[in-house]
Short mmCIF file of C-alpha atoms in Angstrom, two decimals:
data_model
loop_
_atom_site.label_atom_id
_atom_site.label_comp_id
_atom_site.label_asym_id
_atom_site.label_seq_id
_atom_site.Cartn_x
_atom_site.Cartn_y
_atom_site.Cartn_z
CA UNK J 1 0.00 0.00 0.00
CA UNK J 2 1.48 3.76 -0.74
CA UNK J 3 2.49 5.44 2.06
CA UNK J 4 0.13 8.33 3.23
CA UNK J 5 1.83 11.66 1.87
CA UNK J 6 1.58 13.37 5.77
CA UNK J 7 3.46 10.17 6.90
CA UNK J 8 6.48 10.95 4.41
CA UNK J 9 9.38 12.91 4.59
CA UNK J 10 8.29 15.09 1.89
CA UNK J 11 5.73 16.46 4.00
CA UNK J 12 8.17 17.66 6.45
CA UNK J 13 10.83 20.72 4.95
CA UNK J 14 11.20 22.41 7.83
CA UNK J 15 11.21 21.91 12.35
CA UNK J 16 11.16 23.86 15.13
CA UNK J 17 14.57 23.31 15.69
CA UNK J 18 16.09 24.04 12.56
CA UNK J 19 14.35 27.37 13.17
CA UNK J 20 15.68 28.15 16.95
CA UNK J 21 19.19 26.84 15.12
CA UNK J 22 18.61 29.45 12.34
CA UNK J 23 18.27 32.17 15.08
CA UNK J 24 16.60 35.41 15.08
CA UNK J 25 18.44 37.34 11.97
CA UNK J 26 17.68 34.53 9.60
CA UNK J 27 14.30 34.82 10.75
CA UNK J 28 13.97 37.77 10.11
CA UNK J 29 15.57 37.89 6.90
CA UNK J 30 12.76 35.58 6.29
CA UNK J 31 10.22 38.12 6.91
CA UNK J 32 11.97 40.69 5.07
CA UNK J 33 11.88 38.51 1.56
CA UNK J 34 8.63 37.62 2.11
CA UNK J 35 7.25 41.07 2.70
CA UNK J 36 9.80 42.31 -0.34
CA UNK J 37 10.07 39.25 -2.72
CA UNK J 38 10.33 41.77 -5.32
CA UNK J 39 13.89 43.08 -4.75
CA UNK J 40 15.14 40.17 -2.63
CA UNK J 41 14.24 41.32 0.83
CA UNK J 42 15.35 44.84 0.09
CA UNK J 43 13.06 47.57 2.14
CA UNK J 44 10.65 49.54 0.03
CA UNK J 45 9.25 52.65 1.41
CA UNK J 46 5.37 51.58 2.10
CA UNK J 47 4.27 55.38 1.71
CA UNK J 48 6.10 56.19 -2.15
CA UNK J 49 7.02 52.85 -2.81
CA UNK J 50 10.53 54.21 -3.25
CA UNK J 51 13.20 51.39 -2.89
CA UNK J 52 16.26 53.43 -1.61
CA UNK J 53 16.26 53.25 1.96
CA UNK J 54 18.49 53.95 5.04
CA UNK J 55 19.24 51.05 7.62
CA UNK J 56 18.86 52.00 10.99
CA UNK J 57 20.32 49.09 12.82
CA UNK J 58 20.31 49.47 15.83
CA UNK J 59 16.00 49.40 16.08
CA UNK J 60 15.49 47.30 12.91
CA UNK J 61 13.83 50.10 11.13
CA UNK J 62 14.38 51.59 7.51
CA UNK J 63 14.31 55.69 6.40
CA UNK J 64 12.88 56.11 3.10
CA UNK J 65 15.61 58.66 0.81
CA UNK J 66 12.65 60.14 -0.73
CA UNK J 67 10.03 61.01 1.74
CA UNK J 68 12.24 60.28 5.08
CA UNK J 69 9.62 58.05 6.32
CA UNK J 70 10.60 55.54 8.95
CA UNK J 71 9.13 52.06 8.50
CA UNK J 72 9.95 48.42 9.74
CA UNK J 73 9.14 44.94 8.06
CA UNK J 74 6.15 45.07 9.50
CA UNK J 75 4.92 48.09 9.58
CA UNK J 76 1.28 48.60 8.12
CA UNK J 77 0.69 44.80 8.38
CA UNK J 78 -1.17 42.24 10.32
CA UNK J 79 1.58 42.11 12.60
CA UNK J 80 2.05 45.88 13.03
CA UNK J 81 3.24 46.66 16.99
CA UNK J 82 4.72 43.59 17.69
CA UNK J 83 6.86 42.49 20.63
CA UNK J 84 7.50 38.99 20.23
CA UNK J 85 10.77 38.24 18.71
CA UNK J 86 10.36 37.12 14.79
CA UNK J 87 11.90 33.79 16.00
CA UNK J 88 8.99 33.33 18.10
CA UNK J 89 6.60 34.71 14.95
CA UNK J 90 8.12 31.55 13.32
CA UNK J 91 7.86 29.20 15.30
CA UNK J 92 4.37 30.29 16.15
CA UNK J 93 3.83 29.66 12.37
CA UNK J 94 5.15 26.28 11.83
CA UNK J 95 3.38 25.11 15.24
CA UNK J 96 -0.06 26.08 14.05
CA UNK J 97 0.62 24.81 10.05
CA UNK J 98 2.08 21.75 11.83
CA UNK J 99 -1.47 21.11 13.85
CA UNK J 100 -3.55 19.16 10.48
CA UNK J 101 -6.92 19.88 13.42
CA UNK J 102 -5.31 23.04 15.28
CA UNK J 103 -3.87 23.27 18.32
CA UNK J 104 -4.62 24.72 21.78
CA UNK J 105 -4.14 28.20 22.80
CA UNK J 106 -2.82 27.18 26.48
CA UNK J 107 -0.65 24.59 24.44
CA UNK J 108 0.72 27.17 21.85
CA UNK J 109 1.22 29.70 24.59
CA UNK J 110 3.45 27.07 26.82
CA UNK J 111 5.26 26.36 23.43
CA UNK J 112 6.18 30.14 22.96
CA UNK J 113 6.57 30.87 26.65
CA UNK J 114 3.59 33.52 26.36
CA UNK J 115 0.43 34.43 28.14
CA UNK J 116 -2.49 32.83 27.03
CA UNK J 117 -4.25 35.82 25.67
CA UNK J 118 -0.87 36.82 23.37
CA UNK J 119 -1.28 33.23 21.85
CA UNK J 120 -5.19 33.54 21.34
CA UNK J 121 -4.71 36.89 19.42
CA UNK J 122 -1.46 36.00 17.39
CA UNK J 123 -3.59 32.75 16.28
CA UNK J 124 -6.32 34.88 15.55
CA UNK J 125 -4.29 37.06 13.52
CA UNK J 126 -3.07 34.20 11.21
CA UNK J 127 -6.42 33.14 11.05
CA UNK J 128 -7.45 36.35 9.43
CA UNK J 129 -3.96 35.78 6.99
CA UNK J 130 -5.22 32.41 5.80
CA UNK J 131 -8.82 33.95 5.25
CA UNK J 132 -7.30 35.60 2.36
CA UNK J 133 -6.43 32.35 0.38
CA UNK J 134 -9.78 31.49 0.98
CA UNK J 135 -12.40 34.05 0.91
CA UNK J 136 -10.82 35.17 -2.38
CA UNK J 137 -14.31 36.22 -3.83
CA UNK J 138 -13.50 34.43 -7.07
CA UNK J 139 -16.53 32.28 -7.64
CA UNK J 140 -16.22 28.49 -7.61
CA UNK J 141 -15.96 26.37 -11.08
CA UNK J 142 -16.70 22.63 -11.75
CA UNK J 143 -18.58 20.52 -9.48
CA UNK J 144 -19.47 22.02 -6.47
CA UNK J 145 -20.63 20.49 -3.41
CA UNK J 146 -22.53 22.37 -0.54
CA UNK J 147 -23.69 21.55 3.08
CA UNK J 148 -24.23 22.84 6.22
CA UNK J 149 -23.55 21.51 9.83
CA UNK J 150 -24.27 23.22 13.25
CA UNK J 151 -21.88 23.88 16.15
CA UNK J 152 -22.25 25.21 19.62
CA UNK J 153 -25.50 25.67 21.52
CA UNK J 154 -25.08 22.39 23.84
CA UNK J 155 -27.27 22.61 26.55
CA UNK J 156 -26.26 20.30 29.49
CA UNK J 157 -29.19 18.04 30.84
CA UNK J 158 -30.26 18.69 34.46
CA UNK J 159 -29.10 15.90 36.94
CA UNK J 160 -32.61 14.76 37.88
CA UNK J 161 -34.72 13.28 35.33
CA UNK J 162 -37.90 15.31 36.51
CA UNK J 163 -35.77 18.41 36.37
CA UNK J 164 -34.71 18.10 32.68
CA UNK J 165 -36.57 19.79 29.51
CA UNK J 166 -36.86 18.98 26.25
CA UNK J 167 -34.05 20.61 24.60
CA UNK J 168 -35.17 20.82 21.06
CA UNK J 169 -37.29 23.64 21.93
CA UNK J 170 -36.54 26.68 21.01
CA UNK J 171 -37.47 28.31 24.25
CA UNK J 172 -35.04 25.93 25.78
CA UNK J 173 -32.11 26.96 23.72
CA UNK J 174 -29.79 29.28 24.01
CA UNK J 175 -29.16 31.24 20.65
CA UNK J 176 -25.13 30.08 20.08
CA UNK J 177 -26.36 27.77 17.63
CA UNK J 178 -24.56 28.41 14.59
CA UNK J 179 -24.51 26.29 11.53
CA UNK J 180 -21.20 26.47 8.70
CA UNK J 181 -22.48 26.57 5.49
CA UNK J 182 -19.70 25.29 2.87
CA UNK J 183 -19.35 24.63 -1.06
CA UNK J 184 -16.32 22.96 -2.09
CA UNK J 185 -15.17 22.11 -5.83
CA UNK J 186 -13.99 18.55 -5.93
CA UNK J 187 -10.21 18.80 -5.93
CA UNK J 188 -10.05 22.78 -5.64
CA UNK J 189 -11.23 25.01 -3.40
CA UNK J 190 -13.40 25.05 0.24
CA UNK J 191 -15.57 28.06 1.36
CA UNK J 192 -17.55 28.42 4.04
CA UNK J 193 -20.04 30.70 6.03
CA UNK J 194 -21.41 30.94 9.44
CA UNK J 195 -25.32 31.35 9.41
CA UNK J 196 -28.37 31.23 11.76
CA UNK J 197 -30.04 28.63 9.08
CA UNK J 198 -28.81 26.01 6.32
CA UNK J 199 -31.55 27.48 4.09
CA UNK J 200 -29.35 31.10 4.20
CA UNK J 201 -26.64 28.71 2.42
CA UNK J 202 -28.79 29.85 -1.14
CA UNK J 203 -28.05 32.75 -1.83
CA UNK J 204 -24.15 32.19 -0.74
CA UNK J 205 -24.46 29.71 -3.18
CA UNK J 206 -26.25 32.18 -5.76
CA UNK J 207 -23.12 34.98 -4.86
CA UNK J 208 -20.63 32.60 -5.52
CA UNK J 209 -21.12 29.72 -7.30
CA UNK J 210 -20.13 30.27 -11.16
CA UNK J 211 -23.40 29.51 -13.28
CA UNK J 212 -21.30 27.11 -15.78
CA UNK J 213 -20.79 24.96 -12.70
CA UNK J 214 -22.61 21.98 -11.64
CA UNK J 215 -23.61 20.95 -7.72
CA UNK J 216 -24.21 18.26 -5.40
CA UNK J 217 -26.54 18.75 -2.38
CA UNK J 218 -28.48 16.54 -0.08
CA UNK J 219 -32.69 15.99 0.28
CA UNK J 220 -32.73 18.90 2.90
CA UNK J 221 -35.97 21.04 0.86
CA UNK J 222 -34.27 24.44 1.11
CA UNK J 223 -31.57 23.03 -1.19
CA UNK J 224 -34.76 22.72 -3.85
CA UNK J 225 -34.15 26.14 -4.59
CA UNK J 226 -30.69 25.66 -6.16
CA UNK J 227 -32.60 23.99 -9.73
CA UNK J 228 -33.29 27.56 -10.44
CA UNK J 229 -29.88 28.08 -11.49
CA UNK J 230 -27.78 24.82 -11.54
CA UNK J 231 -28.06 20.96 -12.39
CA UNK J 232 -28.31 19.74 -8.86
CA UNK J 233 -27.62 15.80 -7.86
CA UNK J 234 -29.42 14.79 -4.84
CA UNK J 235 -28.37 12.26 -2.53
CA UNK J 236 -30.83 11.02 0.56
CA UNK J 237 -28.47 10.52 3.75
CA UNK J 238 -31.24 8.48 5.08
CA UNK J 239 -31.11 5.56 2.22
CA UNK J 240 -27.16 6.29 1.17
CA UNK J 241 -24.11 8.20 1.01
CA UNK J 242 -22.97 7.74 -2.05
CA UNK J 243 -25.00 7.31 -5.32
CA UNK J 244 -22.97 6.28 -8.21
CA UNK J 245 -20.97 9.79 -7.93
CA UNK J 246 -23.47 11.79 -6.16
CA UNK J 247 -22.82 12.38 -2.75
CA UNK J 248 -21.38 15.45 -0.75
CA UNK J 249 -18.39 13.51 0.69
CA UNK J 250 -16.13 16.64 -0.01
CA UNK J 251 -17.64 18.67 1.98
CA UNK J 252 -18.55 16.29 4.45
CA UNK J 253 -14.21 15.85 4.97
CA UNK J 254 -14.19 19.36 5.99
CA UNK J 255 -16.94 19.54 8.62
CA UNK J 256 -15.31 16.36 10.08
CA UNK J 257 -11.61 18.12 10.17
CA UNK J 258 -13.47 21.07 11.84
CA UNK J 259 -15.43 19.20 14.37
CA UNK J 260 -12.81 17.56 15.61
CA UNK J 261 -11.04 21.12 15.64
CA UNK J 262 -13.89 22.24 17.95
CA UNK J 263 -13.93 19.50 19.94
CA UNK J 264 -10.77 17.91 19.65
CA UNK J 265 -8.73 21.05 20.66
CA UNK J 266 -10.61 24.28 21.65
CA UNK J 267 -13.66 22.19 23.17
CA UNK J 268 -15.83 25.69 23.15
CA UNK J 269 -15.76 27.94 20.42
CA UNK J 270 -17.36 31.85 20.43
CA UNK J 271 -20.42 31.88 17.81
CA UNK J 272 -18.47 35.49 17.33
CA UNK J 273 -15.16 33.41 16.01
CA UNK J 274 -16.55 30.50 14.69
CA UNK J 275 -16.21 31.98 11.00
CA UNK J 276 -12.00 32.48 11.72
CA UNK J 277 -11.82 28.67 13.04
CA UNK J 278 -14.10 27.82 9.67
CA UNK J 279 -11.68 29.41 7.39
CA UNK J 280 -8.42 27.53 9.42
CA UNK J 281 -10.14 24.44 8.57
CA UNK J 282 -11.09 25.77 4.86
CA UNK J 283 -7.23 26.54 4.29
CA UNK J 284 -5.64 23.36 5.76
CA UNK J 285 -8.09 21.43 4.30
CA UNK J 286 -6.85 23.00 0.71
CA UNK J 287 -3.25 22.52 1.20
CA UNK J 288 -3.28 18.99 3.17
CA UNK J 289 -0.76 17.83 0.27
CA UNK J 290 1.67 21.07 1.16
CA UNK J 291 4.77 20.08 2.80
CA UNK J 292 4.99 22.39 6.14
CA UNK J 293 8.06 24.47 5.01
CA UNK J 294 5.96 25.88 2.13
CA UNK J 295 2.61 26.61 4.43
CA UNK J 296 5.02 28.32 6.46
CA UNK J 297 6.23 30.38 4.27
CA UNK J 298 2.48 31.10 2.39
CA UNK J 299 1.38 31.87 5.94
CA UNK J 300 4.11 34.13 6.57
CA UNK J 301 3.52 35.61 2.72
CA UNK J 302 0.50 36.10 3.84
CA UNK J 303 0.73 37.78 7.24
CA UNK J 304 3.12 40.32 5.14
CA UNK J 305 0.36 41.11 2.41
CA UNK J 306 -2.65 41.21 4.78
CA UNK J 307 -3.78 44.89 6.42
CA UNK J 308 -3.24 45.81 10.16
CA UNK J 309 -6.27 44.03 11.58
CA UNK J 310 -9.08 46.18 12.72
CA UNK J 311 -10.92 42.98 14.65
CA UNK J 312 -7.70 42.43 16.70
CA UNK J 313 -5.85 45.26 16.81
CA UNK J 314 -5.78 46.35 20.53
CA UNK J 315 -8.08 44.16 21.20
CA UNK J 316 -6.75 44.32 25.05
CA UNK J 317 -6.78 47.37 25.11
CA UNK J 318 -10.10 47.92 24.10
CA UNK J 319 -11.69 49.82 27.03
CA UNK J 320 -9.32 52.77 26.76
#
């Protein structure tokens, strides 16, 4: 039988040691090229996009010799204001690319030697990187599968029998019920929502779905008003899975990744955050056959390209 491609050593270019061994300038000359690829790493002034610059050494920091603006690596990106040591934003990196269903944020801030609430915004930062791969807006081609499947909301039974209620209710629930609705081209890409209702999953599907495409969808009714635009194939969970090619087992491999994200690692997760732990899922569920020395370095690509965050920046902070 051929070996599983995570179980080879192609699927692992790069360690945690090799990058303590590196040491902090080649990390950050690994942030420079990424942020720079253009000129090799070479500073260019965010402001004028002039690329004649001034080192100043001593703080890390580049003068522009056209508008004398003072800039660093990161400066105007998601990891604007940082204190950690780019080491650290490394290794932070290739721990949570390393993690196929996420990890912990008390484990990743024991790892890095952090408070708990400096690893739960850092990973929520990255989140918001990899959302860029993935909410692209480009709409999805081929065969497209879509589902939906609901997190959060448990409600824990009373201890005595005569005490407990009928949970289905909605009087009895308690409105962090969320459900992730997702289309995924076979072999290409993943994208999912968060939503109150599966039925809101239609006109995602009508926003991004490319008209050329074809889809696959289970018996749920709301789903019924996908023939409008599309050749649909129906499969009935209840009789079978999979129907001679129709099914929605695509899709179906992401919500299981995610659940066990949920449950597996962060046990409770925020109806307010559930889209950011969605879009981990989407984006390691699209590069599964990526060796972790290239997600690094996307996810580092990334964190260079994407904005200062306005959902997480200061997010301590917030009360003053």
């Amino acid at each position: 039988m051929a070996q599983h491609f995570l179980l080879s050593a192609a699927s692992r270019t790069t360690s945690l040691r090799a990058i303590y061994k590196a040491g902090e300038d080649a990390a950050y000359k690994t942030f420079c090229q990424m942020r720079w690829p253009e000129t090799n790493g070479e500073a260019v002034c965010p402001r004028c996009s002039h690329d004649e610059t001034y080192k100043i050494t001593t703080r890390r920091k580049f003068k522009c010799k056209a508008c004398a603006h003072q800039f660093s690596v990161t400066s105007g990106t998601i990891f604007a204001s940082r204190k950690m040591d780019f080491v650290d934003l490394l290794a932070a990196i290739c721990i949570i690319v390393n993690a196929s269903k996420g990890v912990s944020m008390i484990q990743l801030s024991r790892d890095l030697d952090c408070q708990y609430k400096t690893a739960f915004v850092l990973a929520h930062k990255l989140r918001e990187a990899m959302a860029q791969e993935v909410q692209t807006g480009a709409p999805l081609e081929g065969h497209v599968e879509i589902d939906g499947a609901y997190f959060g909301g448990h409600i824990r039974p009373a201890n005595a029998k005569v005490d407990r209620v009928d949970r289905r209710l909605k009087r009895h629930q308690t409105g962090k019920r969320r459900v992730v609705v997702t289309m995924r081209e076979r072999d290409g890409r993943t994208l999912p929502i968060v939503a109150m209702h599966e039925g809101e999953g239609v006109l995602f599907a009508i926003n991004n779905v490319s008209r050329t495409a074809t889809m696959s969808a289970d018996e749920a009714s709301h789903w019924d008003l996908l023939h409008d635009g599309w050749m649909v194939d129906r499969v009935n969970h209840s009789e079978i899975y999979s129907d001679h090619g129709k099914h929605t087992n695509m899709v179906e491999s992401f919500f299981s990744r995610l659940r066990r994200m949920v449950l597996g690692q962060h046990h409770q997760v925020s109806p307010q955050y559930l889209y950011q732990y969605a879009n981990h899922a989407a984006w390691l569920e699209d590069n599964r056959r990526t060796d972790n020395g290239t997600l690094a370095h996307v996810l580092v690509s990334n964190a260079m390209d994407a904005p200062v965050s306005r959902s997480w920046k200061g997010y301590w902070q917030r009360a003053a």
